[in-house]
Short mmCIF file of C-alpha atoms in Angstrom, two decimals:
data_model
loop_
_atom_site.label_atom_id
_atom_site.label_comp_id
_atom_site.label_asym_id
_atom_site.label_seq_id
_atom_site.Cartn_x
_atom_site.Cartn_y
_atom_site.Cartn_z
CA UNK A 28 158.91 30.16 290.84
CA UNK A 29 162.53 28.89 291.42
CA UNK A 30 163.95 32.20 292.35
CA UNK A 31 166.89 33.51 294.49
CA UNK A 32 165.34 33.17 298.15
CA UNK A 33 166.79 30.61 300.37
CA UNK A 34 163.73 27.90 300.19
CA UNK A 35 164.30 28.06 296.38
CA UNK A 36 167.85 27.27 296.57
CA UNK A 37 167.11 24.11 298.80
CA UNK A 38 164.60 23.02 296.27
CA UNK A 39 166.98 23.65 293.51
CA UNK A 40 169.66 21.29 295.58
CA UNK A 41 167.28 18.51 296.04
CA UNK A 42 166.03 18.66 292.51
CA UNK A 43 169.55 18.34 291.04
CA UNK A 44 170.57 15.59 293.16
CA UNK A 45 167.53 13.14 293.30
CA UNK A 46 168.20 11.65 289.82
CA UNK A 47 171.53 10.15 290.87
CA UNK A 48 169.52 8.49 293.74
CA UNK A 49 167.04 6.75 291.28
CA UNK A 50 164.34 9.08 291.93
CA UNK A 51 161.97 10.32 288.99
CA UNK A 52 161.20 13.54 289.40
CA UNK A 53 159.49 16.69 287.79
CA UNK A 54 159.43 20.24 288.88
CA UNK A 55 156.11 22.34 288.49
CA UNK A 56 156.69 25.89 288.62
CA UNK A 57 155.75 29.32 287.78
CA UNK A 58 158.84 30.02 286.23
CA UNK A 59 162.50 31.43 288.08
CA UNK A 60 165.78 32.76 287.34
CA UNK A 61 167.26 31.50 284.31
CA UNK A 62 170.32 29.95 285.94
CA UNK A 63 168.30 28.02 288.63
CA UNK A 64 166.08 26.28 285.83
CA UNK A 65 169.00 25.45 283.52
CA UNK A 66 170.54 23.78 286.31
CA UNK A 67 167.74 21.73 287.30
CA UNK A 68 167.30 20.94 283.29
CA UNK A 69 170.85 19.93 282.90
CA UNK A 70 170.35 17.24 285.73
CA UNK A 71 167.72 15.50 283.77
CA UNK A 72 164.70 17.01 285.53
CA UNK A 73 161.56 17.82 283.40
CA UNK A 74 159.91 21.02 283.99
CA UNK A 75 156.08 21.77 283.80
CA UNK A 76 155.67 25.52 283.49
CA UNK A 77 152.23 26.72 285.36
CA UNK A 78 150.48 29.99 284.40
CA UNK A 79 151.15 32.54 286.82
CA UNK A 80 147.67 33.83 286.32
CA UNK A 81 145.40 31.49 284.56
CA UNK A 82 141.85 32.52 284.00
CA UNK A 83 139.02 31.71 286.58
CA UNK A 84 139.44 31.49 290.45
CA UNK A 85 143.21 31.18 290.75
CA UNK A 86 143.55 28.40 293.19
CA UNK A 87 140.81 26.07 291.52
CA UNK A 88 142.97 26.61 288.14
CA UNK A 89 146.21 25.89 289.60
CA UNK A 90 144.96 22.67 291.31
CA UNK A 91 143.42 21.75 288.29
CA UNK A 92 146.72 22.41 286.10
CA UNK A 93 148.27 20.42 288.67
CA UNK A 94 146.07 17.31 288.72
CA UNK A 95 146.30 17.20 284.81
CA UNK A 96 150.30 16.76 285.30
CA UNK A 97 149.98 14.35 287.79
CA UNK A 98 147.28 12.35 285.79
CA UNK A 99 149.70 12.14 282.65
CA UNK A 100 152.44 11.19 284.23
CA UNK A 101 151.15 8.87 286.94
CA UNK A 102 152.76 10.58 289.94
CA UNK A 103 152.39 9.22 293.08
CA UNK A 104 154.03 11.92 295.56
CA UNK A 105 154.04 15.43 295.58
CA UNK A 106 156.38 17.50 297.62
CA UNK A 107 155.74 21.16 298.00
CA UNK A 108 158.40 23.57 298.64
CA UNK A 109 156.80 27.10 299.07
CA UNK A 110 154.34 28.71 301.46
CA UNK A 111 151.61 29.03 298.87
CA UNK A 112 151.71 25.48 297.59
CA UNK A 113 151.99 24.33 301.31
CA UNK A 114 148.69 25.67 301.83
CA UNK A 115 147.18 24.19 298.36
CA UNK A 116 149.14 20.89 297.90
CA UNK A 117 147.21 18.80 300.51
CA UNK A 118 144.19 19.76 298.55
CA UNK A 119 145.25 17.69 295.65
CA UNK A 120 144.41 14.54 297.85
CA UNK A 121 140.60 14.91 297.62
CA UNK A 122 140.71 14.92 293.83
CA UNK A 123 143.72 12.16 293.50
CA UNK A 124 142.79 9.04 295.63
CA UNK A 125 146.08 7.67 296.79
CA UNK A 126 148.37 10.67 296.40
CA UNK A 127 150.84 11.15 298.86
CA UNK A 128 151.57 15.07 299.75
CA UNK A 129 154.77 16.16 301.66
CA UNK A 130 154.72 20.09 302.56
CA UNK A 131 157.47 21.91 304.24
CA UNK A 132 157.80 24.50 307.11
CA UNK A 133 160.75 26.85 306.43
CA UNK A 134 160.18 29.52 308.89
CA UNK A 135 158.77 30.05 312.36
CA UNK A 136 154.89 29.81 312.58
CA UNK A 137 155.09 32.70 314.88
CA UNK A 138 155.90 35.11 312.03
CA UNK A 139 152.77 34.10 309.61
CA UNK A 140 149.91 36.20 309.60
CA UNK A 141 146.70 34.85 311.17
CA UNK A 142 145.23 34.10 307.50
CA UNK A 143 148.06 31.89 306.46
CA UNK A 144 148.34 30.16 309.83
CA UNK A 145 144.60 29.24 309.87
CA UNK A 146 145.12 28.00 306.08
CA UNK A 147 147.92 25.81 307.05
CA UNK A 148 146.12 24.22 310.28
CA UNK A 149 143.17 23.44 307.85
CA UNK A 150 145.31 21.96 305.27
CA UNK A 151 148.09 20.25 307.06
CA UNK A 152 145.66 17.82 308.29
CA UNK A 153 145.25 16.32 304.71
CA UNK A 154 149.17 16.33 304.37
CA UNK A 155 151.00 12.96 304.44
CA UNK A 156 153.78 14.30 305.91
CA UNK A 157 154.85 17.87 307.15
CA UNK A 158 158.72 18.81 307.07
CA UNK A 159 160.51 21.13 309.31
CA UNK A 160 163.71 22.37 308.44
CA UNK A 161 164.94 22.61 311.87
CA UNK A 162 163.63 21.56 315.40
CA UNK A 163 162.77 25.15 316.15
CA UNK A 164 160.52 25.41 313.20
CA UNK A 165 159.11 21.62 314.04
CA UNK A 166 158.46 22.91 317.65
CA UNK A 167 156.73 25.94 316.40
CA UNK A 168 154.38 24.06 314.01
CA UNK A 169 153.54 21.53 317.15
CA UNK A 170 152.74 24.63 319.14
CA UNK A 171 150.69 26.49 316.77
CA UNK A 172 149.19 24.32 314.29
CA UNK A 173 148.93 21.22 316.62
CA UNK A 174 150.92 18.47 314.36
CA UNK A 175 153.11 16.05 316.07
CA UNK A 176 155.54 13.40 314.79
CA UNK A 177 155.42 10.90 312.86
CA UNK A 178 153.32 13.37 310.84
CA UNK A 179 155.64 16.26 311.54
CA UNK A 180 159.40 15.37 310.84
CA UNK A 181 162.90 17.49 310.70
CA UNK A 182 165.23 17.56 307.69
CA UNK A 183 167.61 20.13 308.19
CA UNK A 184 168.82 22.34 305.15
CA UNK A 185 171.93 21.10 303.06
CA UNK A 186 174.81 22.97 301.95
CA UNK A 187 177.41 22.03 299.48
CA UNK A 188 181.18 21.82 301.17
CA UNK A 189 183.35 24.20 298.92
CA UNK A 190 186.96 23.98 298.82
CA UNK A 191 188.68 25.86 301.57
CA UNK A 192 189.55 29.47 301.07
CA UNK A 193 193.38 29.95 300.44
CA UNK A 194 195.24 33.21 301.49
CA UNK A 195 195.79 34.08 297.81
CA UNK A 196 192.01 33.61 297.01
CA UNK A 197 191.08 35.96 299.87
CA UNK A 198 193.89 38.25 298.88
CA UNK A 199 192.31 38.41 295.18
CA UNK A 200 188.68 38.47 296.39
CA UNK A 201 189.84 41.88 298.49
CA UNK A 202 191.60 43.27 295.68
CA UNK A 203 188.42 42.86 293.39
CA UNK A 204 186.38 44.96 296.05
CA UNK A 205 188.97 47.32 296.19
CA UNK A 206 189.74 46.31 299.99
CA UNK A 207 193.40 46.48 301.48
CA UNK A 208 194.72 43.91 303.83
CA UNK A 209 194.11 46.36 306.93
CA UNK A 210 190.33 46.45 306.80
CA UNK A 211 188.06 44.74 308.87
CA UNK A 212 185.59 43.23 306.39
CA UNK A 213 182.06 42.28 307.33
CA UNK A 214 179.68 40.50 304.86
CA UNK A 215 175.94 41.06 305.52
CA UNK A 216 174.26 38.68 302.90
CA UNK A 217 170.45 39.57 303.03
CA UNK A 218 167.68 40.43 300.84
CA UNK A 219 165.92 43.96 301.77
CA UNK A 220 162.98 42.29 303.15
CA UNK A 221 161.10 42.69 306.73
CA UNK A 222 162.94 40.83 309.52
CA UNK A 223 166.55 40.71 308.23
CA UNK A 224 167.63 43.53 310.57
CA UNK A 225 168.78 46.55 308.05
CA UNK A 226 167.21 48.89 310.42
CA UNK A 227 170.40 48.08 312.57
CA UNK A 228 173.24 48.26 310.11
CA UNK A 229 173.75 52.21 310.32
CA UNK A 230 174.09 51.86 314.32
CA UNK A 231 176.10 48.57 314.18
CA UNK A 232 178.57 50.14 311.45
CA UNK A 233 178.84 53.10 313.69
CA UNK A 234 179.80 51.46 316.73
CA UNK A 235 182.15 49.00 315.12
CA UNK A 236 183.96 51.97 313.16
CA UNK A 237 184.26 53.83 316.69
CA UNK A 238 186.66 50.97 317.46
CA UNK A 239 188.11 49.97 314.24
CA UNK A 240 188.25 52.89 311.77
CA UNK A 241 189.11 50.54 309.15
CA UNK A 242 185.86 48.56 309.16
CA UNK A 243 183.89 47.91 306.23
CA UNK A 244 180.12 46.48 305.65
CA UNK A 245 179.30 44.64 302.41
CA UNK A 246 175.36 44.45 302.06
CA UNK A 247 174.43 41.69 299.49
CA UNK A 248 171.16 41.27 298.83
CA UNK A 249 168.19 42.04 296.26
CA UNK A 250 166.72 45.48 296.42
CA UNK A 251 164.46 45.62 293.52
CA UNK A 252 162.14 42.63 294.14
CA UNK A 253 159.07 44.56 295.44
CA UNK A 254 158.11 47.95 296.78
CA UNK A 255 158.74 46.74 300.43
CA UNK A 256 162.37 45.68 299.32
CA UNK A 257 162.94 49.09 297.74
CA UNK A 258 161.52 50.84 300.50
CA UNK A 259 163.84 49.13 303.11
CA UNK A 260 166.73 49.72 300.82
CA UNK A 261 166.05 53.37 300.68
CA UNK A 262 165.53 53.67 304.17
CA UNK A 263 168.86 51.77 305.16
CA UNK A 264 170.33 53.96 302.87
CA UNK A 265 169.28 57.35 304.27
CA UNK A 266 170.29 55.91 307.79
CA UNK A 267 173.85 55.24 306.53
CA UNK A 268 174.03 58.60 305.16
CA UNK A 269 172.72 60.49 308.05
CA UNK A 270 175.45 58.60 310.29
CA UNK A 271 178.49 59.57 307.82
CA UNK A 272 178.87 55.69 306.86
CA UNK A 273 178.88 55.96 303.17
CA UNK A 274 182.73 54.99 303.01
CA UNK A 275 182.21 52.28 305.56
CA UNK A 276 178.78 50.75 304.27
CA UNK A 277 178.48 49.07 300.55
CA UNK A 278 175.19 48.55 299.18
CA UNK A 279 176.21 45.61 296.46
CA UNK A 280 173.13 44.70 295.29
CA UNK A 281 172.38 40.84 294.43
CA UNK A 282 175.87 38.73 294.48
CA UNK A 283 175.86 35.71 292.55
CA UNK A 284 179.52 35.01 293.75
CA UNK A 285 178.88 34.56 297.57
CA UNK A 286 182.22 32.69 297.69
CA UNK A 287 183.96 35.69 296.40
CA UNK A 288 181.96 37.82 298.98
CA UNK A 289 182.95 35.35 301.79
CA UNK A 290 186.65 35.27 300.46
CA UNK A 291 187.08 39.06 301.06
CA UNK A 292 185.14 39.03 304.81
CA UNK A 293 186.67 38.63 308.07
CA UNK A 294 183.46 37.92 309.49
CA UNK A 295 179.74 37.21 308.32
CA UNK A 296 176.69 38.94 310.22
CA UNK A 297 173.13 37.99 310.50
CA UNK A 298 170.62 40.11 312.26
CA UNK A 299 167.20 38.10 311.73
CA UNK A 300 164.23 38.70 313.75
CA UNK A 301 163.50 34.92 313.02
CA UNK A 302 165.33 32.09 310.91
CA UNK A 303 163.87 28.59 309.91
CA UNK A 304 167.62 27.69 308.98
CA UNK A 305 169.50 30.18 307.38
CA UNK A 306 171.35 29.37 303.62
CA UNK A 307 173.64 32.40 304.27
CA UNK A 308 174.80 31.82 307.59
CA UNK A 309 175.58 28.16 306.68
CA UNK A 310 177.54 29.28 303.58
CA UNK A 311 179.66 31.34 305.44
CA UNK A 312 180.08 28.78 308.13
CA UNK A 313 181.04 26.30 305.18
CA UNK A 314 184.07 28.48 303.83
CA UNK A 315 185.47 29.03 307.39
CA UNK A 316 184.13 32.48 307.94
CA UNK A 317 183.19 33.16 311.66
CA UNK A 318 179.35 34.37 311.89
CA UNK A 319 177.87 36.53 314.21
CA UNK A 320 174.08 36.07 314.18
CA UNK A 321 170.81 36.35 316.32
CA UNK A 322 170.03 33.67 318.91
CA UNK A 323 166.71 32.76 317.09
CA UNK A 324 165.50 29.60 315.28
CA UNK A 325 167.82 27.32 313.51
CA UNK A 326 170.88 29.66 314.18
CA UNK A 327 170.97 28.13 317.65
CA UNK A 328 171.02 24.73 316.40
CA UNK A 329 173.60 25.43 313.57
CA UNK A 330 175.99 27.43 316.01
CA UNK A 331 176.99 26.68 319.40
CA UNK A 332 177.82 30.10 321.16
CA UNK A 333 181.45 30.43 321.27
CA UNK A 334 182.20 27.31 319.64
CA UNK A 335 181.31 27.84 315.70
CA UNK A 336 180.26 31.53 315.89
CA UNK A 337 178.77 34.12 318.23
CA UNK A 338 175.32 34.84 318.96
CA UNK A 339 173.81 38.04 320.04
CA UNK A 340 170.04 39.34 320.92
CA UNK A 341 167.26 40.19 318.32
CA UNK A 342 167.17 43.98 317.59
CA UNK A 343 170.43 44.61 319.81
CA UNK A 344 172.83 46.83 317.66
CA UNK A 345 175.20 47.39 320.78
CA UNK A 346 175.37 43.68 321.34
CA UNK A 347 176.13 42.80 317.49
CA UNK A 348 178.91 45.66 317.29
CA UNK A 349 180.47 44.00 320.59
CA UNK A 350 180.85 40.82 318.93
CA UNK A 351 182.26 42.38 315.76
CA UNK A 352 184.32 44.43 317.49
CA UNK A 353 185.58 41.16 319.54
CA UNK A 354 186.42 39.39 316.38
CA UNK A 355 188.17 42.32 314.97
CA UNK A 356 190.57 42.26 317.56
CA UNK A 357 191.25 38.74 317.95
CA UNK A 358 192.27 37.02 314.69
CA UNK A 359 193.26 33.55 316.34
CA UNK A 360 189.56 33.62 317.87
CA UNK A 361 188.19 34.33 314.21
CA UNK A 362 190.56 31.26 312.98
CA UNK A 363 189.12 28.91 315.69
CA UNK A 364 185.29 29.73 314.99
CA UNK A 365 185.62 29.67 311.36
CA UNK A 366 187.50 26.25 311.44
CA UNK A 367 184.82 24.78 313.59
CA UNK A 368 182.09 26.23 311.76
CA UNK A 369 183.52 24.16 308.58
CA UNK A 370 183.66 21.09 310.33
CA UNK A 371 179.97 21.57 311.65
CA UNK A 372 178.33 21.78 308.18
CA UNK A 373 180.76 19.07 306.73
CA UNK A 374 179.37 16.73 309.75
CA UNK A 375 175.93 17.82 309.77
CA UNK A 376 174.63 19.75 307.07
CA UNK A 377 175.86 18.48 303.53
CA UNK A 378 173.71 17.92 300.75
CA UNK A 379 174.36 14.26 300.48
CA UNK A 380 172.90 13.90 304.21
CA UNK A 381 169.82 16.05 303.24
CA UNK A 382 169.12 14.50 300.14
CA UNK A 383 169.49 10.86 301.85
CA UNK A 384 166.92 11.78 304.32
CA UNK A 385 164.40 13.27 301.60
CA UNK A 386 164.68 10.31 300.05
CA UNK A 387 164.05 7.70 302.91
CA UNK A 388 161.29 10.05 303.66
CA UNK A 389 159.62 9.46 300.48
CA UNK A 390 160.39 6.01 300.21
CA UNK A 391 158.65 5.39 303.56
CA UNK A 392 155.60 7.71 302.51
CA UNK A 393 155.03 5.21 299.19
CA UNK A 394 155.49 2.38 301.21
CA UNK A 395 152.55 3.17 303.54
#
């Protein structure tokens, strides 16, 4: 469904901007959060609701339902945006002659289960085009699935370029969180799921607070999506409490106002084991907030170390803390990195640029 995740956000951006480019588009989905679905509907995009658990064999029934939509509306191209449908969508071509199918890859194949990787290898052969959201992802697909250009192409994520944060807005955001101007504030926008680095938070915070007692970490992310999320959130809370950091690490839950979160922050932290192309990293950059991020996947493409942000090794709490301590002690560096990061997003990762690339791809595919 069109939920709160990064892939879903990119799908929403695409859906809401395609009609203005003269592309007739429909959304087929199991559901989603009300706000996302309302924004898509407001853009004039018809929404076809699929039954999450149709009777019978699940993949067969879902494919049958999608085929019905394709035939009723004479749809010539399907673009899948989530992993389950990246596996299923190419199968539609066996039942709909002339249909073109574009599938997505938004994470490194190294972190897929062997079963899902085998399925993607199999059905990917029937896709008209496979789109990776970063060069690192595309290289991973080539290495582990065996697909190459022109069947494989890269279209990076797009992010809206917001208004610059003013000093007054930053002050109001801090006041809302109950934070004074003397606090060094680090945002950590990441849902509580595997691979996001929550196990490191307590140690990173302990090391940063040892150098800057006024440091505070704002953890923003869903903790209730599944048992895995709840378990990771509970483990993180226990580690924070054991380190006597309850006053320095705040668990905010899902945060709709990302601008407000980043406006209150001096730096933003990413500790992911892998990234296709992180929306949260790009959102911080677009607002001019300097980012400390693991040097993996799309992070390596979006951020040049020491120019647009700072890279740290994966699962290295000491290195992450050292980078944050460096930023805490150097406001001028924070300003330079933040300004360069915003310019980087504006030049390379705007929504208009992303949508234009997809429109060109669709037209190329339909032209044969």
